[in-house]
Amino acid sequence: MTMDFTDRLTRVEPSATLAISALATELENEGADVVDLSVGEPDFPTPENIVEAGKAAMDAGHTGYTTSAGIIELREAISEKLADDGLDHGPEEIIVTPGAKQALYEIVQALVEDGDEVVLLDPAWVSYEAMVKMAGGDLTRVDLSETDFQLEPALDDLADAVSDETELLVVNSPSNPTGAVYSDAALEGVRDLAVEHDVTVISDEIYKEITYGVEQTSLGTLEGMADRTVTVNGFSKAYSMTGWRLGYFAGPEDLIDQAGKLHSHSVSSAANFVQHAGVEALENTDEAVEEMVAAFEERRDLVVDLLDDHGVDVAVPDGAFYMMLPVDDSEALRASDDASGDQPRADDQAWCEGALEDAHVATVPGSAFGTPGYARISYAASEERLEEGIERLAEEGYL
Ligand code: PMP
Ligand code: GLU
């Protein structure tokens, strides 16, 4: 029998970040020593106190369903965390989800329908595009690659992209895949446009806790933004809890009511004991988070220096654990162009495939984020592995 699949699914591709990571794992299973700089996942174990809290919650019998929006203790702890960031959301304005990805999915499903316009800042994390397409929305993309991935100098371009037709704008600062932290002036520019054109904004703040010497202002704190911002965050990155699947979103109550229907009919709730571990994460883990962030900063500096030694300049990221490596100019790409005899290609896909095959270094092509000509490096790996990875890329002619 041939099944007839829906347009909404056949028009999207699987997550490129997860696909490349799966490819790297496959190579490793075949015995290759792969330096995996592809998937965005902290390499630290989840802090011990959080693990213990999860175990204790299981032992205490927290293994049944919870209220769909999440246990009240966690929503209260999230409400306090958001208050520290200057955001005013009571527990009734918060939904706890199995990962921030599910939060984003529910928000997009609640707000976007066929033909609605959604504006993304490119390069943009892979799943935004897929989520919008699955909802039937149309994308308008603003390219930040000419401005070192900063938004402030590109506000005119954003102004050209946003109109009364725009339903939703997605802002992700610190950004995946660039690590850029948008300035307050940039966020004020977003605010002015959102207010002028009556646009809802998703502020994906999943890397908010991971910044180096700067702080990321929460968009929803700006005047005029409280009732049009949906703030998304989660536990995967700051607390190294990717596999626990825990995230949340906070926004105006009518959005929470609508998205809550999808939440209750799909996932029911996030896992019970995981939510209890989340309370511990928010209340007692500041020191471990600081240590992880300090390690990421050292690794960022190391990678920037090593690339500089090989004559490669990157836009130095102020947050998250990613950077965009320009790959158009690499010796390996030129060699593959010469061999093919075709027009020279600026093919980041070919670069990433070659780097994985020849150097056994996994990265993600910029085109997966809407910006060809780059490869995304996740430097959430040990210094030793980062050195090894860059050394191999250089040896094989990829730098
Ligand atoms: N937003 C961004 C920008 C991300 O990089 C990720 C990482 N997967 C997510 C959301 C979702 O994270 P998770 O579902 O693991 O909480
Ligand atoms: N956000 C991470 C990344 O960009 C995890 C993978 C994913 O969820 O797509 O690599």
Short mmCIF file of C-alpha atoms and ligand atoms in Angstrom, two decimals:
data_model
loop_
_atom_site.label_atom_id
_atom_site.label_comp_id
_atom_site.label_asym_id
_atom_site.label_seq_id
_atom_site.Cartn_x
_atom_site.Cartn_y
_atom_site.Cartn_z
CA MET A 1 0.00 0.00 0.00
CA THR A 2 1.21 3.51 -0.74
CA MET A 3 0.40 5.90 2.02
CA ASP A 4 -0.65 9.39 1.12
CA PHE A 5 1.33 11.75 3.32
CA THR A 6 0.25 15.27 4.14
CA ASP A 7 1.67 18.30 2.40
CA ARG A 8 2.50 19.84 5.74
CA LEU A 9 5.03 17.07 6.38
CA THR A 10 6.31 16.38 2.90
CA ARG A 11 7.28 20.05 2.53
CA VAL A 12 9.84 19.88 5.35
CA GLU A 13 13.15 18.07 5.80
CA PRO A 14 14.36 16.26 8.93
CA SER A 15 16.40 18.39 11.35
CA ALA A 16 19.82 18.91 9.69
CA THR A 17 21.58 19.26 13.03
CA LEU A 18 20.25 15.96 14.29
CA ALA A 19 20.83 14.28 10.90
CA ILE A 20 24.52 15.21 10.81
CA SER A 21 25.00 14.16 14.37
CA ALA A 22 23.43 10.79 13.49
CA LEU A 23 25.85 10.48 10.56
CA ALA A 24 28.78 11.19 12.88
CA THR A 25 27.55 8.53 15.31
CA GLU A 26 27.25 6.07 12.43
CA LEU A 27 30.87 6.72 11.41
CA GLU A 28 31.94 6.29 15.03
CA ASN A 29 30.12 2.97 15.20
CA GLU A 30 32.16 1.89 12.18
CA GLY A 31 35.29 2.61 14.22
CA ALA A 32 36.19 6.13 13.06
CA ASP A 33 37.40 8.68 15.61
CA VAL A 34 35.01 11.53 14.85
CA VAL A 35 35.37 14.99 16.38
CA ASP A 36 31.70 15.86 16.60
CA LEU A 37 31.23 19.63 16.48
CA SER A 38 27.79 19.31 14.95
CA VAL A 39 24.96 19.02 17.40
CA GLY A 40 24.45 21.81 19.93
CA GLU A 41 24.70 19.87 23.13
CA PRO A 42 26.78 20.67 26.23
CA ASP A 43 29.32 17.90 26.85
CA PHE A 44 29.07 18.21 30.65
CA PRO A 45 27.10 15.74 32.72
CA THR A 46 23.90 17.15 34.23
CA PRO A 47 24.90 18.69 37.61
CA GLU A 48 24.73 16.11 40.37
CA ASN A 49 22.17 17.93 42.52
CA ILE A 50 19.72 17.91 39.61
CA VAL A 51 20.26 14.20 38.96
CA GLU A 52 19.72 13.49 42.65
CA ALA A 53 16.53 15.56 42.67
CA GLY A 54 15.23 13.57 39.69
CA LYS A 55 15.99 10.27 41.41
CA ALA A 56 14.46 11.45 44.69
CA ALA A 57 11.32 12.53 42.84
CA MET A 58 10.99 9.05 41.31
CA ASP A 59 11.54 7.44 44.71
CA ALA A 60 8.94 9.73 46.20
CA GLY A 61 6.44 8.46 43.65
CA HIS A 62 6.28 11.46 41.32
CA THR A 63 5.70 9.16 38.38
CA GLY A 64 2.12 9.88 37.35
CA TYR A 65 0.63 12.50 35.06
CA THR A 66 0.87 16.10 36.18
CA THR A 67 -1.35 19.09 35.48
CA SER A 68 -1.00 19.63 31.75
CA ALA A 69 0.74 23.01 32.12
CA GLY A 70 3.20 21.60 34.64
CA ILE A 71 3.51 21.20 38.41
CA ILE A 72 2.81 24.39 40.28
CA GLU A 73 6.19 24.31 42.12
CA LEU A 74 8.02 24.45 38.80
CA ARG A 75 5.79 27.10 37.28
CA GLU A 76 6.30 29.20 40.43
CA ALA A 77 10.07 28.73 40.21
CA ILE A 78 9.97 29.69 36.52
CA SER A 79 7.83 32.72 37.35
CA GLU A 80 10.51 33.83 39.85
CA LYS A 81 13.30 33.22 37.35
CA LEU A 82 11.45 35.31 34.78
CA ALA A 83 10.90 38.04 37.39
CA ASP A 84 14.70 38.12 37.90
CA ASP A 85 14.96 38.74 34.15
CA GLY A 86 12.44 41.60 34.51
CA LEU A 87 9.47 39.68 33.08
CA ASP A 88 6.12 39.53 34.84
CA HIS A 89 4.41 36.16 34.29
CA GLY A 90 2.50 34.33 36.98
CA PRO A 91 2.25 30.52 36.89
CA GLU A 92 -1.03 30.81 34.92
CA GLU A 93 0.93 32.38 32.06
CA ILE A 94 3.46 29.56 31.81
CA ILE A 95 3.36 26.15 30.14
CA VAL A 96 6.07 23.59 30.90
CA THR A 97 6.95 21.48 27.86
CA PRO A 98 9.10 18.46 27.00
CA GLY A 99 11.89 20.68 25.66
CA ALA A 100 11.85 24.22 24.32
CA LYS A 101 11.35 22.74 20.86
CA GLN A 102 7.86 21.62 21.82
CA ALA A 103 7.19 25.07 23.28
CA LEU A 104 8.10 26.69 19.96
CA TYR A 105 6.04 24.17 18.04
CA GLU A 106 2.96 24.88 20.14
CA ILE A 107 3.35 28.66 19.84
CA VAL A 108 3.74 28.49 16.07
CA GLN A 109 0.74 26.19 15.78
CA ALA A 110 -1.28 28.59 17.90
CA LEU A 111 -0.40 31.69 15.87
CA VAL A 112 0.41 30.73 12.29
CA GLU A 113 -1.96 29.42 9.67
CA ASP A 114 -1.99 29.05 5.90
CA GLY A 115 -0.46 32.06 4.20
CA ASP A 116 0.57 33.91 7.39
CA GLU A 117 3.88 35.69 7.11
CA VAL A 118 6.65 34.93 9.59
CA VAL A 119 9.93 36.85 9.66
CA LEU A 120 13.19 35.10 10.57
CA LEU A 121 16.65 36.59 11.11
CA ASP A 122 19.16 34.57 9.10
CA PRO A 123 21.02 32.51 9.85
CA ALA A 124 18.23 31.05 11.94
CA TRP A 125 18.03 27.80 13.88
CA VAL A 126 16.90 24.95 11.63
CA SER A 127 13.59 24.12 13.27
CA TYR A 128 11.97 27.57 12.98
CA GLU A 129 11.61 27.19 9.22
CA ALA A 130 10.22 23.67 9.52
CA MET A 131 7.75 24.65 12.22
CA VAL A 132 6.46 27.58 10.19
CA LYS A 133 6.14 25.46 7.05
CA MET A 134 4.29 22.73 8.93
CA ALA A 135 1.83 25.39 10.08
CA GLY A 136 1.38 26.59 6.47
CA GLY A 137 3.10 29.95 7.02
CA ASP A 138 5.27 31.85 4.53
CA LEU A 139 8.78 32.91 5.46
CA THR A 140 10.42 36.26 4.96
CA ARG A 141 14.10 36.10 5.83
CA VAL A 142 16.41 38.94 6.81
CA ASP A 143 20.08 38.22 6.14
CA LEU A 144 22.47 39.20 8.93
CA SER A 145 25.57 37.68 7.34
CA GLU A 146 26.73 41.05 5.96
CA THR A 147 26.72 42.63 9.42
CA ASP A 148 28.83 40.11 11.34
CA PHE A 149 25.49 38.53 12.31
CA GLN A 150 24.53 41.59 14.34
CA LEU A 151 20.99 42.90 14.12
CA GLU A 152 21.51 46.56 14.96
CA PRO A 153 23.22 47.47 11.66
CA ALA A 154 20.56 45.50 9.76
CA LEU A 155 17.51 47.20 11.29
CA ASP A 156 16.72 48.92 8.00
CA ASP A 157 16.51 45.53 6.31
CA LEU A 158 14.26 44.31 9.09
CA ALA A 159 12.08 47.40 8.62
CA ASP A 160 11.76 46.49 4.93
CA ALA A 161 10.73 42.95 5.84
CA VAL A 162 8.17 43.65 8.56
CA SER A 163 4.79 44.99 7.48
CA ASP A 164 1.16 44.97 8.58
CA GLU A 165 1.00 41.56 6.89
CA THR A 166 3.53 40.10 9.32
CA GLU A 167 2.02 37.74 11.87
CA LEU A 168 5.09 36.67 13.78
CA LEU A 169 8.77 37.55 14.18
CA VAL A 170 11.25 35.15 15.77
CA VAL A 171 14.20 36.60 17.69
CA ASN A 172 16.83 34.27 19.13
CA SER A 173 19.50 35.99 21.20
CA PRO A 174 22.08 34.68 21.96
CA SER A 175 21.70 33.14 18.55
CA ASN A 176 21.99 29.61 17.35
CA PRO A 177 23.95 29.30 14.99
CA THR A 178 25.98 32.53 15.25
CA GLY A 179 26.41 33.11 19.00
CA ALA A 180 25.54 36.79 18.42
CA VAL A 181 23.93 38.64 21.31
CA TYR A 182 21.75 41.46 19.98
CA SER A 183 22.29 44.91 21.46
CA ASP A 184 19.59 46.74 23.40
CA ALA A 185 19.37 49.22 20.51
CA ALA A 186 18.66 46.31 18.16
CA LEU A 187 15.94 44.98 20.46
CA GLU A 188 14.44 48.46 20.70
CA GLY A 189 14.36 48.52 16.91
CA VAL A 190 12.49 45.21 16.96
CA ARG A 191 10.09 46.67 19.50
CA ASP A 192 9.39 49.75 17.41
CA LEU A 193 8.56 47.63 14.37
CA ALA A 194 6.50 45.11 16.33
CA VAL A 195 4.43 47.86 17.91
CA GLU A 196 4.03 49.81 14.65
CA HIS A 197 2.85 46.78 12.72
CA ASP A 198 1.13 44.95 15.57
CA VAL A 199 3.32 41.86 15.34
CA THR A 200 3.73 39.06 17.90
CA VAL A 201 7.35 38.21 18.70
CA ILE A 202 8.81 34.96 19.94
CA SER A 203 11.89 35.63 22.05
CA ASP A 204 13.80 32.33 22.14
CA GLU A 205 16.08 32.82 25.14
CA ILE A 206 17.38 29.27 25.50
CA TYR A 207 20.99 30.55 25.51
CA LYS A 208 20.30 33.56 27.76
CA GLU A 209 22.36 32.12 30.61
CA ILE A 210 25.34 31.43 28.34
CA THR A 211 26.97 34.80 27.60
CA TYR A 212 30.50 36.12 27.87
CA GLY A 213 30.90 39.53 29.43
CA VAL A 214 27.56 40.81 28.13
CA GLU A 215 23.98 40.32 29.26
CA GLN A 216 21.09 39.60 26.99
CA THR A 217 18.08 41.81 27.66
CA SER A 218 14.77 39.95 27.58
CA LEU A 219 12.71 41.42 24.76
CA GLY A 220 9.49 41.23 26.77
CA THR A 221 10.88 43.75 29.30
CA LEU A 222 10.84 46.57 26.73
CA GLU A 223 7.99 49.03 26.92
CA GLY A 224 5.14 47.94 24.67
CA MET A 225 6.35 44.33 24.43
CA ALA A 226 4.78 42.62 27.46
CA ASP A 227 1.53 41.71 25.70
CA ARG A 228 3.08 40.80 22.33
CA THR A 229 6.12 38.73 23.39
CA VAL A 230 6.19 35.01 24.00
CA THR A 231 9.33 34.11 25.93
CA VAL A 232 10.77 30.63 25.42
CA ASN A 233 13.47 29.04 27.54
CA GLY A 234 14.51 25.58 28.67
CA PHE A 235 16.89 23.47 30.69
CA SER A 236 18.83 21.70 27.91
CA LYS A 237 21.64 24.18 27.47
CA ALA A 238 22.24 26.12 30.70
CA TYR A 239 21.85 23.01 32.89
CA SER A 240 23.17 20.45 30.42
CA MET A 241 19.86 18.56 30.44
CA THR A 242 19.26 17.90 26.74
CA GLY A 243 18.00 14.35 27.23
CA TRP A 244 15.66 15.21 30.08
CA ARG A 245 13.46 17.17 27.67
CA LEU A 246 12.35 20.15 29.69
CA GLY A 247 11.46 23.65 28.54
CA TYR A 248 8.73 26.24 28.85
CA PHE A 249 7.07 29.28 27.41
CA ALA A 250 5.47 32.30 29.01
CA GLY A 251 3.12 34.76 27.39
CA PRO A 252 -0.25 36.45 27.49
CA GLU A 253 -2.96 34.29 29.04
CA ASP A 254 -5.08 34.01 25.89
CA LEU A 255 -2.11 32.51 24.02
CA ILE A 256 -1.49 30.13 26.94
CA ASP A 257 -5.16 29.05 26.79
CA GLN A 258 -5.05 28.36 23.05
CA ALA A 259 -1.62 26.70 22.95
CA GLY A 260 -2.56 24.80 26.10
CA LYS A 261 -5.21 22.93 24.13
CA LEU A 262 -2.58 21.59 21.73
CA HIS A 263 -0.34 20.80 24.68
CA SER A 264 -3.03 18.81 26.49
CA HIS A 265 -4.08 16.92 23.36
CA SER A 266 -0.53 16.03 22.30
CA VAL A 267 2.08 15.61 25.04
CA SER A 268 -0.32 15.86 28.04
CA SER A 269 2.55 17.20 30.16
CA ALA A 270 6.31 17.08 30.58
CA ALA A 271 7.53 14.07 32.60
CA ASN A 272 6.65 14.37 36.27
CA PHE A 273 9.99 13.64 37.98
CA VAL A 274 11.81 15.66 35.35
CA GLN A 275 9.76 18.68 36.35
CA HIS A 276 10.82 18.16 39.98
CA ALA A 277 14.44 18.07 38.87
CA GLY A 278 13.75 21.32 37.02
CA VAL A 279 12.81 23.03 40.30
CA GLU A 280 16.17 22.00 41.73
CA ALA A 281 17.94 23.25 38.60
CA LEU A 282 16.39 26.70 38.92
CA GLU A 283 16.83 27.00 42.65
CA ASN A 284 20.24 25.51 43.46
CA THR A 285 22.50 25.30 40.45
CA ASP A 286 23.92 28.78 39.87
CA GLU A 287 27.49 27.79 40.67
CA ALA A 288 27.59 24.81 38.29
CA VAL A 289 26.08 26.97 35.52
CA GLU A 290 28.76 29.61 36.09
CA GLU A 291 31.48 26.96 35.83
CA MET A 292 30.09 25.59 32.57
CA VAL A 293 29.76 29.08 31.10
CA ALA A 294 33.36 29.88 32.09
CA ALA A 295 34.51 26.70 30.33
CA PHE A 296 32.54 27.60 27.18
CA GLU A 297 34.16 31.03 27.17
CA GLU A 298 37.65 29.52 27.37
CA ARG A 299 36.80 27.19 24.52
CA ARG A 300 35.45 30.04 22.43
CA ASP A 301 38.72 31.92 22.93
CA LEU A 302 40.71 28.81 22.08
CA VAL A 303 38.81 28.16 18.84
CA VAL A 304 38.98 31.81 17.75
CA ASP A 305 42.77 31.81 18.38
CA LEU A 306 43.37 28.50 16.62
CA LEU A 307 41.38 29.62 13.59
CA ASP A 308 43.26 32.90 13.59
CA ASP A 309 46.54 30.93 13.56
CA HIS A 310 45.28 29.35 10.31
CA GLY A 311 44.36 32.74 8.88
CA VAL A 312 40.59 32.28 9.36
CA ASP A 313 38.63 35.24 10.73
CA VAL A 314 35.30 34.63 12.41
CA ALA A 315 32.67 36.93 13.91
CA VAL A 316 33.50 36.39 17.60
CA PRO A 317 30.38 35.18 19.40
CA ASP A 318 29.30 36.71 22.73
CA GLY A 319 27.03 33.87 23.73
CA ALA A 320 25.77 30.31 23.18
CA PHE A 321 28.43 27.79 22.06
CA TYR A 322 28.40 28.16 18.31
CA MET A 323 30.32 30.08 15.71
CA MET A 324 30.04 30.38 11.97
CA LEU A 325 33.13 29.45 10.02
CA PRO A 326 33.38 30.96 6.53
CA VAL A 327 34.09 28.07 4.16
CA ASP A 328 33.75 29.50 0.66
CA ASP A 329 37.44 29.98 0.36
CA SER A 330 38.84 26.68 1.56
CA GLU A 331 41.51 24.83 -0.37
CA ALA A 332 39.47 21.62 -0.22
CA LEU A 333 36.46 23.26 -1.86
CA ARG A 334 38.61 24.76 -4.59
CA ALA A 335 40.19 21.37 -5.20
CA SER A 336 36.78 19.72 -5.52
CA ASP A 337 35.69 22.46 -7.92
CA ASP A 338 38.79 21.94 -10.04
CA ALA A 339 38.19 18.20 -10.10
CA SER A 340 34.56 18.62 -11.14
CA GLY A 341 35.51 21.04 -13.90
CA ASP A 342 32.23 22.89 -13.27
CA GLN A 343 31.71 26.49 -12.27
CA PRO A 344 33.25 27.19 -8.86
CA ARG A 345 30.73 26.37 -6.16
CA ALA A 346 30.29 28.06 -2.82
CA ASP A 347 29.00 24.83 -1.45
CA ASP A 348 29.00 24.60 2.29
CA GLN A 349 27.21 21.27 2.05
CA ALA A 350 30.14 19.82 0.08
CA TRP A 351 32.57 21.34 2.60
CA CYS A 352 30.78 19.72 5.55
CA GLU A 353 30.47 16.36 3.82
CA GLY A 354 34.15 16.48 2.85
CA ALA A 355 35.25 17.57 6.33
CA LEU A 356 33.36 14.64 7.82
CA GLU A 357 34.69 12.11 5.31
CA ASP A 358 38.30 13.32 5.05
CA ALA A 359 38.99 14.84 8.47
CA HIS A 360 36.31 13.05 10.48
CA VAL A 361 35.14 16.39 11.82
CA ALA A 362 31.36 16.93 11.95
CA THR A 363 29.91 20.42 11.47
CA VAL A 364 26.59 21.71 10.11
CA PRO A 365 26.31 23.54 6.76
CA GLY A 366 25.25 27.17 6.98
CA SER A 367 22.61 26.56 4.32
CA ALA A 368 20.66 24.51 6.88
CA PHE A 369 20.25 27.83 8.72
CA GLY A 370 19.46 29.81 5.57
CA THR A 371 23.04 31.12 5.12
CA PRO A 372 25.24 29.23 2.64
CA GLY A 373 29.00 29.74 2.62
CA TYR A 374 29.51 28.88 6.28
CA ALA A 375 29.76 25.84 8.50
CA ARG A 376 28.49 25.98 12.06
CA ILE A 377 30.89 24.78 14.71
CA SER A 378 29.54 23.84 18.11
CA TYR A 379 32.41 24.28 20.55
CA ALA A 380 30.66 22.42 23.34
CA ALA A 381 33.51 19.91 23.29
CA SER A 382 36.70 19.50 25.32
CA GLU A 383 39.68 21.72 24.52
CA GLU A 384 41.59 18.63 23.45
CA ARG A 385 38.91 17.63 20.94
CA LEU A 386 38.59 21.17 19.66
CA GLU A 387 42.35 21.34 19.06
CA GLU A 388 42.27 17.96 17.37
CA GLY A 389 39.33 18.95 15.17
CA ILE A 390 40.86 22.19 13.97
CA GLU A 391 44.22 20.56 13.41
CA ARG A 392 42.60 17.91 11.22
CA LEU A 393 40.58 20.47 9.26
CA ALA A 394 43.79 22.40 8.59
CA GLU A 395 45.73 19.29 7.58
CA GLU A 396 43.07 18.21 5.12
CA GLY A 397 42.91 21.66 3.52
CA TYR A 398 39.56 22.70 4.96
CA LEU A 399 40.86 25.93 6.53
N1 PMP B 1 15.85 26.93 20.39
C1 PMP B 1 17.12 26.93 19.96
C2 PMP B 1 17.67 28.18 19.35
C3 PMP B 1 17.91 25.79 20.08
O1 PMP B 1 19.16 25.81 19.66
C4 PMP B 1 17.36 24.63 20.64
C5 PMP B 1 18.25 23.42 20.72
N2 PMP B 1 17.75 22.25 20.34
C6 PMP B 1 16.03 24.68 21.06
C7 PMP B 1 15.30 25.83 20.92
C8 PMP B 1 15.32 23.49 21.64
O2 PMP B 1 15.94 22.95 22.76
P1 PMP B 1 15.29 21.82 23.63
O3 PMP B 1 14.11 21.30 22.91
O4 PMP B 1 16.35 20.82 23.82
O5 PMP B 1 14.89 22.48 24.91
N1 GLU B 2 19.60 22.96 19.03
C1 GLU B 2 20.64 22.01 18.87
C2 GLU B 2 21.38 22.28 17.58
O1 GLU B 2 21.11 23.23 16.92
C3 GLU B 2 20.15 20.61 19.00
C4 GLU B 2 19.65 19.93 17.76
C5 GLU B 2 18.25 20.27 17.40
O2 GLU B 2 17.41 20.29 18.30
O3 GLU B 2 18.02 20.54 16.23
O4 GLU B 2 22.29 21.57 17.27
#
